[in-house]
Amino acid sequence: MKSDENSGAFIFRNGRVLDPSREFDRVADVLVLDGRIAEVNAGLDLGSDISARVRAIDASGKWIVPGLIDMHVHLREPGEEYKETIASGTAAAVAGGFTGVACMPNTHPVNDCAAITQFILERAKYHGSCRVFPVAAISRNLEGNNLAEYGELRDAGAVAVSDDGRPVTNALLMRRALEYAQTFDLLVIAHSEDPSLSGGGLMNEGEVSTRLGLRGIPNAAEEVMIARDLLLAELTGGRLHIAHVSTAGSVELIRAAKARGLSVTAETAPHYFTLTDDLISGFDPVYKVNPPIRSSRDIAAIKQGLADGTLDVIASDHAPHSVVEKDLEFEFAANGMIGLESSLPLILELVREGVLSPLQAIAKMSSNPASILKIPFGTLRSGAPADITVIDPDVEYVLDVNRFRSKSRNCPFHGRPARGRAIMTLVGGEVAFSE
Ligand code: DOR
């Protein structure tokens, strides 16, 4: 992270402070000193010494929340810097309200050894705008044959392992990953897809795919793998997190596993509760993503899963692609959508719909990902690093991809009327983004 002249001491006055780490939802003041949260309380009396050195910000009508954490992001560096870099991706992150992102290992080369993890952290230190938490590969080169060296990856700074972008098809390798990861207390993040069911598929299997004549990916392609991995988590006692949940059946499987007491967590992405597969009728590849956008029945189940806590986290699965891979016939276009700069307003839609309370919504973007990744953020407790997002929940605007910091433009929400966004993002007490 850059150190700059914006670092200092702040007092945010009269904001709605939402701190899910302690179920706190009240109008209060937040005092930041020396890069840490000093105190949160109503009507803080600072005394003349402190008053003289703090910058006072009137936050009335705004939300003050723990810095948002996106635990599923593709930063594309090393190797595909024309799509995104650690600099551009983290600039997009702070503009979207995120103070930390976990970055997936499907880079070139793959993040499957300490040197790459260290490289990512070095680049983030000097060129990043927010904290970066590298996710390393489950298997060497994401090939699904041999486990990577989890000990050295953990020592280098990896917070989890995942072959995201590809499933681990070999059940024994997944079993060993869940066992081996426990030695280093690493989370295993599953990309749940059975390629024998999804292979060749371009979109959700259903009425729309039949009408369009595009090969479909059935819900079962995801659910079969989730069922397998839940059984393996039970067998091994490993810490399993299911990435990008898209189907009603997946929500049901995870709900049942949690009821059995399994230590499993799960995430979904905004496109899985916002977009349905009928949007593909115009063959616009901006809607192509893996897993695919599904049906309204799935959306209803995802929302229910978010509301009842089956789905712990909302992560963007920010997957930048350039026009070279994306602006092609639907069949040939790459999978993925960018999300860092559109996530927050889409999640606020769920709050206005009454699906989530403000505290629940913020938990799924801060305290929950922090506790799942076991990182000391996602809280406004006194003494914690001053990672803070200030949100204007009411500002109305139109999402405009041309104003995004991301290098890529593959956003299906361009032109969508939105309400609410981050207006200030503080990382370790420094202003990383401000409107
Ligand atoms: O749509 C996707 N894009 N799904 C994935 O799992 C990987 C991602 C990417 O890396 O582009």
Short mmCIF file of C-alpha atoms in Angstrom, two decimals, residues 80-351:
data_model
loop_
_atom_site.label_atom_id
_atom_site.label_comp_id
_atom_site.label_asym_id
_atom_site.label_seq_id
_atom_site.Cartn_x
_atom_site.Cartn_y
_atom_site.Cartn_z
CA GLU A 80 -2.45 -11.19 -17.97
CA GLU A 81 -1.71 -7.58 -17.12
CA TYR A 82 -3.62 -6.41 -20.18
CA LYS A 83 -6.83 -7.51 -18.37
CA GLU A 84 -6.00 -6.27 -14.87
CA THR A 85 -3.05 -5.63 -12.63
CA ILE A 86 -2.67 -5.61 -8.90
CA ALA A 87 -2.58 -1.81 -9.18
CA SER A 88 -5.73 -1.45 -11.33
CA GLY A 89 -7.66 -4.23 -9.55
CA THR A 90 -7.02 -2.81 -6.09
CA ALA A 91 -7.85 0.72 -7.35
CA ALA A 92 -11.18 -0.72 -8.52
CA ALA A 93 -11.55 -2.43 -5.15
CA VAL A 94 -11.19 0.71 -3.03
CA ALA A 95 -13.52 2.63 -5.37
CA GLY A 96 -16.06 -0.14 -4.76
CA GLY A 97 -15.58 0.16 -0.98
CA PHE A 98 -13.23 -2.77 -0.46
CA THR A 99 -10.23 -2.54 1.83
CA GLY A 100 -9.12 -6.09 1.16
CA VAL A 101 -9.38 -8.67 -1.61
CA ALA A 102 -8.45 -12.33 -1.79
CA CYS A 103 -6.96 -13.06 -5.22
CA MET A 104 -7.33 -16.34 -7.02
CA PRO A 105 -4.31 -18.35 -8.21
CA ASN A 106 -5.25 -18.90 -11.87
CA THR A 107 -2.60 -16.46 -13.04
CA HIS A 108 0.30 -17.16 -15.42
CA PRO A 109 2.31 -18.61 -13.86
CA VAL A 110 -0.13 -20.12 -11.40
CA ASN A 111 0.28 -19.11 -7.77
CA ASP A 112 1.38 -22.57 -6.64
CA CYS A 113 4.72 -21.74 -5.02
CA ALA A 114 6.11 -19.32 -2.47
CA ALA A 115 7.88 -17.18 -5.09
CA ILE A 116 4.58 -16.26 -6.78
CA THR A 117 2.79 -15.61 -3.50
CA GLN A 118 5.67 -13.36 -2.45
CA PHE A 119 5.63 -11.62 -5.82
CA ILE A 120 1.90 -10.82 -5.44
CA LEU A 121 2.43 -9.48 -1.92
CA GLU A 122 5.41 -7.37 -3.02
CA ARG A 123 3.47 -5.87 -5.92
CA ALA A 124 0.53 -5.20 -3.60
CA LYS A 125 2.81 -3.51 -1.11
CA TYR A 126 4.24 -1.08 -3.65
CA HIS A 127 1.44 -0.72 -6.21
CA GLY A 128 -1.74 -1.76 -4.41
CA SER A 129 -4.42 0.49 -2.96
CA CYS A 130 -5.82 -2.10 -0.53
CA ARG A 131 -4.81 -5.26 1.29
CA VAL A 132 -4.30 -8.31 -0.86
CA PHE A 133 -4.70 -11.85 0.49
CA PRO A 134 -3.30 -14.42 -1.94
CA VAL A 135 -5.14 -17.67 -2.44
CA ALA A 136 -2.70 -20.34 -3.60
CA ALA A 137 -3.43 -23.37 -5.75
CA ILE A 138 -4.69 -26.68 -4.39
CA SER A 139 -2.76 -28.57 -7.05
CA ARG A 140 0.45 -27.77 -8.90
CA ASN A 141 -0.26 -25.67 -11.98
CA LEU A 142 -3.99 -26.26 -11.30
CA GLU A 143 -3.56 -29.60 -13.04
CA GLY A 144 -5.35 -31.65 -10.42
CA ASN A 145 -2.55 -34.24 -10.16
CA ASN A 146 -0.22 -33.27 -7.31
CA LEU A 147 -0.76 -31.11 -4.26
CA ALA A 148 1.11 -27.83 -4.05
CA GLU A 149 3.44 -27.23 -1.05
CA TYR A 150 0.99 -25.78 1.46
CA GLY A 151 3.55 -25.15 4.20
CA GLU A 152 5.74 -22.89 2.11
CA LEU A 153 2.67 -21.18 0.63
CA ARG A 154 1.29 -20.47 4.08
CA ASP A 155 4.67 -19.14 5.25
CA ALA A 156 4.80 -16.89 2.19
CA GLY A 157 1.41 -15.40 3.08
CA ALA A 158 -1.30 -17.47 1.37
CA VAL A 159 -4.58 -17.48 3.32
CA ALA A 160 -6.34 -20.32 1.49
CA VAL A 161 -5.96 -22.81 -1.33
CA SER A 162 -8.21 -23.21 -4.38
CA ASP A 163 -8.05 -24.42 -7.97
CA ASP A 164 -10.74 -21.84 -8.77
CA GLY A 165 -11.61 -21.72 -12.43
CA ARG A 166 -11.25 -25.48 -12.48
CA PRO A 167 -12.73 -28.22 -10.32
CA VAL A 168 -10.60 -30.80 -8.52
CA THR A 169 -12.03 -33.80 -10.32
CA ASN A 170 -10.02 -36.42 -8.46
CA ALA A 171 -11.81 -37.13 -5.18
CA LEU A 172 -8.69 -38.59 -3.56
CA LEU A 173 -6.70 -35.44 -4.33
CA MET A 174 -9.48 -33.34 -2.79
CA ARG A 175 -9.45 -35.59 0.27
CA ARG A 176 -5.70 -35.14 0.62
CA ALA A 177 -6.03 -31.38 0.13
CA LEU A 178 -8.57 -31.15 2.94
CA GLU A 179 -6.26 -33.22 5.17
CA TYR A 180 -3.00 -31.50 4.26
CA ALA A 181 -4.49 -27.99 4.52
CA GLN A 182 -5.42 -28.64 8.16
CA THR A 183 -1.76 -28.99 9.09
CA PHE A 184 -1.33 -25.32 8.16
CA ASP A 185 -4.83 -24.17 9.11
CA LEU A 186 -5.55 -23.24 5.49
CA LEU A 187 -9.06 -22.90 4.12
CA VAL A 188 -9.89 -25.01 1.06
CA ILE A 189 -12.07 -23.10 -1.44
CA ALA A 190 -13.94 -25.35 -3.84
CA HIS A 191 -14.87 -24.52 -7.43
CA SER A 192 -17.70 -27.02 -7.59
CA GLU A 193 -18.25 -28.36 -11.07
CA ASP A 194 -18.37 -31.86 -12.50
CA PRO A 195 -16.88 -31.43 -15.98
CA SER A 196 -18.43 -34.67 -17.20
CA LEU A 197 -21.81 -32.96 -16.72
CA SER A 198 -20.86 -29.39 -17.62
CA GLY A 199 -18.45 -30.17 -20.47
CA GLY A 200 -19.19 -28.19 -23.61
CA GLY A 201 -21.95 -26.30 -21.82
CA LEU A 202 -22.31 -22.59 -22.50
CA MET A 203 -25.18 -21.51 -20.25
CA ASN A 204 -27.73 -22.76 -17.74
CA GLU A 205 -29.55 -25.88 -18.93
CA GLY A 206 -33.25 -25.18 -19.21
CA GLU A 207 -35.97 -23.81 -21.39
CA VAL A 208 -33.87 -20.85 -22.58
CA SER A 209 -30.87 -22.97 -23.59
CA THR A 210 -33.20 -25.30 -25.49
CA ARG A 211 -34.82 -22.39 -27.31
CA LEU A 212 -31.46 -20.81 -28.19
CA GLY A 213 -29.89 -24.10 -29.19
CA LEU A 214 -26.95 -23.58 -26.82
CA ARG A 215 -25.59 -26.55 -24.89
CA GLY A 216 -26.68 -26.30 -21.24
CA ILE A 217 -24.96 -26.82 -17.90
CA PRO A 218 -27.38 -28.54 -15.50
CA ASN A 219 -27.66 -27.50 -11.86
CA ALA A 220 -26.51 -31.01 -11.01
CA ALA A 221 -23.03 -30.25 -12.44
CA GLU A 222 -22.50 -27.99 -9.43
CA GLU A 223 -24.50 -29.96 -6.89
CA VAL A 224 -22.80 -33.32 -7.50
CA MET A 225 -19.43 -31.77 -6.63
CA ILE A 226 -20.74 -29.92 -3.60
CA ALA A 227 -22.25 -33.16 -2.30
CA ARG A 228 -18.90 -34.92 -2.79
CA ASP A 229 -16.90 -32.20 -1.09
CA LEU A 230 -19.30 -31.99 1.85
CA LEU A 231 -18.79 -35.72 2.39
CA LEU A 232 -15.03 -35.28 2.14
CA ALA A 233 -15.13 -32.38 4.61
CA GLU A 234 -17.03 -34.65 6.98
CA LEU A 235 -14.53 -37.45 6.47
CA THR A 236 -11.46 -35.28 6.99
CA GLY A 237 -12.62 -32.50 9.31
CA GLY A 238 -11.09 -29.99 6.89
CA ARG A 239 -12.23 -26.39 6.56
CA LEU A 240 -14.21 -26.19 3.32
CA HIS A 241 -15.60 -23.06 1.65
CA ILE A 242 -17.84 -23.39 -1.41
CA ALA A 243 -17.25 -20.65 -3.99
CA HIS A 244 -19.83 -18.99 -6.24
CA VAL A 245 -22.97 -20.94 -5.32
CA SER A 246 -25.53 -20.61 -8.12
CA THR A 247 -28.30 -23.19 -7.67
CA ALA A 248 -31.24 -23.91 -5.37
CA GLY A 249 -30.04 -27.49 -4.84
CA SER A 250 -26.58 -26.28 -3.75
CA VAL A 251 -28.16 -24.05 -1.12
CA GLU A 252 -30.17 -27.02 0.12
CA LEU A 253 -27.10 -29.28 0.35
CA ILE A 254 -25.09 -26.67 2.26
CA ARG A 255 -28.00 -25.93 4.58
CA ALA A 256 -28.32 -29.63 5.45
CA ALA A 257 -24.55 -29.96 5.97
CA LYS A 258 -24.50 -27.00 8.35
CA ALA A 259 -27.44 -28.50 10.24
CA ARG A 260 -25.31 -31.66 10.65
CA GLY A 261 -22.61 -29.49 12.23
CA LEU A 262 -20.06 -29.50 9.42
CA SER A 263 -17.49 -26.72 9.37
CA VAL A 264 -18.46 -25.55 5.91
CA THR A 265 -19.00 -22.01 4.65
CA ALA A 266 -20.23 -20.70 1.33
CA GLU A 267 -20.45 -17.65 -0.86
CA THR A 268 -22.50 -16.42 -3.76
CA ALA A 269 -21.96 -13.50 -6.13
CA PRO A 270 -24.28 -10.60 -6.97
CA HIS A 271 -24.97 -11.90 -10.49
CA TYR A 272 -26.45 -15.09 -9.01
CA PHE A 273 -29.16 -13.17 -7.18
CA THR A 274 -29.66 -10.48 -9.82
CA LEU A 275 -29.50 -11.97 -13.33
CA THR A 276 -31.52 -14.77 -14.97
CA ASP A 277 -30.61 -16.89 -17.98
CA ASP A 278 -33.28 -15.38 -20.24
CA LEU A 279 -30.93 -12.37 -20.59
CA ILE A 280 -28.82 -14.58 -22.85
CA SER A 281 -31.58 -14.50 -25.49
CA GLY A 282 -29.67 -11.72 -27.28
CA PHE A 283 -26.47 -13.85 -27.24
CA ASP A 284 -24.53 -11.07 -25.48
CA PRO A 285 -21.35 -12.70 -24.11
CA VAL A 286 -21.24 -10.19 -21.24
CA TYR A 287 -23.68 -12.63 -19.55
CA LYS A 288 -21.37 -15.63 -19.97
CA VAL A 289 -19.94 -16.78 -16.67
CA ASN A 290 -19.08 -20.03 -14.94
CA PRO A 291 -21.12 -21.22 -13.12
CA PRO A 292 -23.80 -19.77 -15.39
CA ILE A 293 -26.54 -17.36 -14.39
CA ARG A 294 -29.57 -19.50 -13.60
CA SER A 295 -33.36 -19.31 -13.27
CA SER A 296 -35.66 -17.18 -11.12
CA ARG A 297 -36.28 -20.24 -8.94
CA ASP A 298 -32.57 -20.45 -8.20
CA ILE A 299 -32.43 -16.72 -7.46
CA ALA A 300 -35.23 -17.11 -4.91
CA ALA A 301 -33.34 -19.95 -3.21
CA ILE A 302 -30.06 -17.98 -3.19
CA LYS A 303 -31.84 -15.07 -1.51
CA GLN A 304 -33.37 -17.44 1.04
CA GLY A 305 -29.92 -18.93 1.66
CA LEU A 306 -28.46 -15.48 2.21
CA ALA A 307 -31.27 -14.51 4.55
CA ASP A 308 -31.06 -17.63 6.74
CA GLY A 309 -27.25 -17.67 6.89
CA THR A 310 -26.67 -20.75 4.71
CA LEU A 311 -24.65 -18.47 2.44
CA ASP A 312 -22.16 -16.61 4.63
CA VAL A 313 -20.49 -14.35 2.13
CA ILE A 314 -21.18 -12.27 -0.95
CA ALA A 315 -18.05 -12.04 -3.12
CA SER A 316 -17.84 -10.55 -6.59
CA ASP A 317 -15.86 -13.23 -8.48
CA HIS A 318 -14.42 -10.20 -10.29
CA ALA A 319 -13.15 -11.84 -13.51
CA PRO A 320 -11.75 -9.26 -15.93
CA HIS A 321 -11.36 -10.12 -19.61
CA SER A 322 -10.36 -7.95 -22.54
CA VAL A 323 -12.39 -7.50 -25.73
CA VAL A 324 -10.09 -10.03 -27.36
CA GLU A 325 -11.51 -12.86 -25.24
CA LYS A 326 -14.93 -11.45 -24.52
CA ASP A 327 -16.33 -9.69 -27.60
CA LEU A 328 -16.74 -12.87 -29.61
CA GLU A 329 -19.62 -15.13 -30.59
CA PHE A 330 -21.22 -16.48 -27.42
CA GLU A 331 -19.70 -19.92 -27.97
CA PHE A 332 -16.13 -18.64 -28.10
CA ALA A 333 -16.26 -15.89 -25.46
CA ALA A 334 -14.47 -16.29 -22.13
CA ASN A 335 -16.40 -16.87 -18.91
CA GLY A 336 -16.45 -14.08 -16.34
CA MET A 337 -17.71 -10.65 -15.33
CA ILE A 338 -16.11 -7.81 -13.42
CA GLY A 339 -17.76 -6.96 -10.12
CA LEU A 340 -15.64 -4.91 -7.74
CA GLU A 341 -17.30 -1.62 -8.66
CA SER A 342 -20.88 -2.90 -8.86
CA SER A 343 -21.14 -5.32 -5.91
CA LEU A 344 -22.08 -2.91 -3.18
CA PRO A 345 -25.08 -1.26 -4.90
CA LEU A 346 -26.42 -4.68 -5.93
CA ILE A 347 -26.18 -5.91 -2.34
CA LEU A 348 -27.94 -2.76 -1.18
CA GLU A 349 -30.80 -3.75 -3.49
CA LEU A 350 -31.24 -6.84 -1.30
CA VAL A 351 -31.46 -4.60 1.76
#
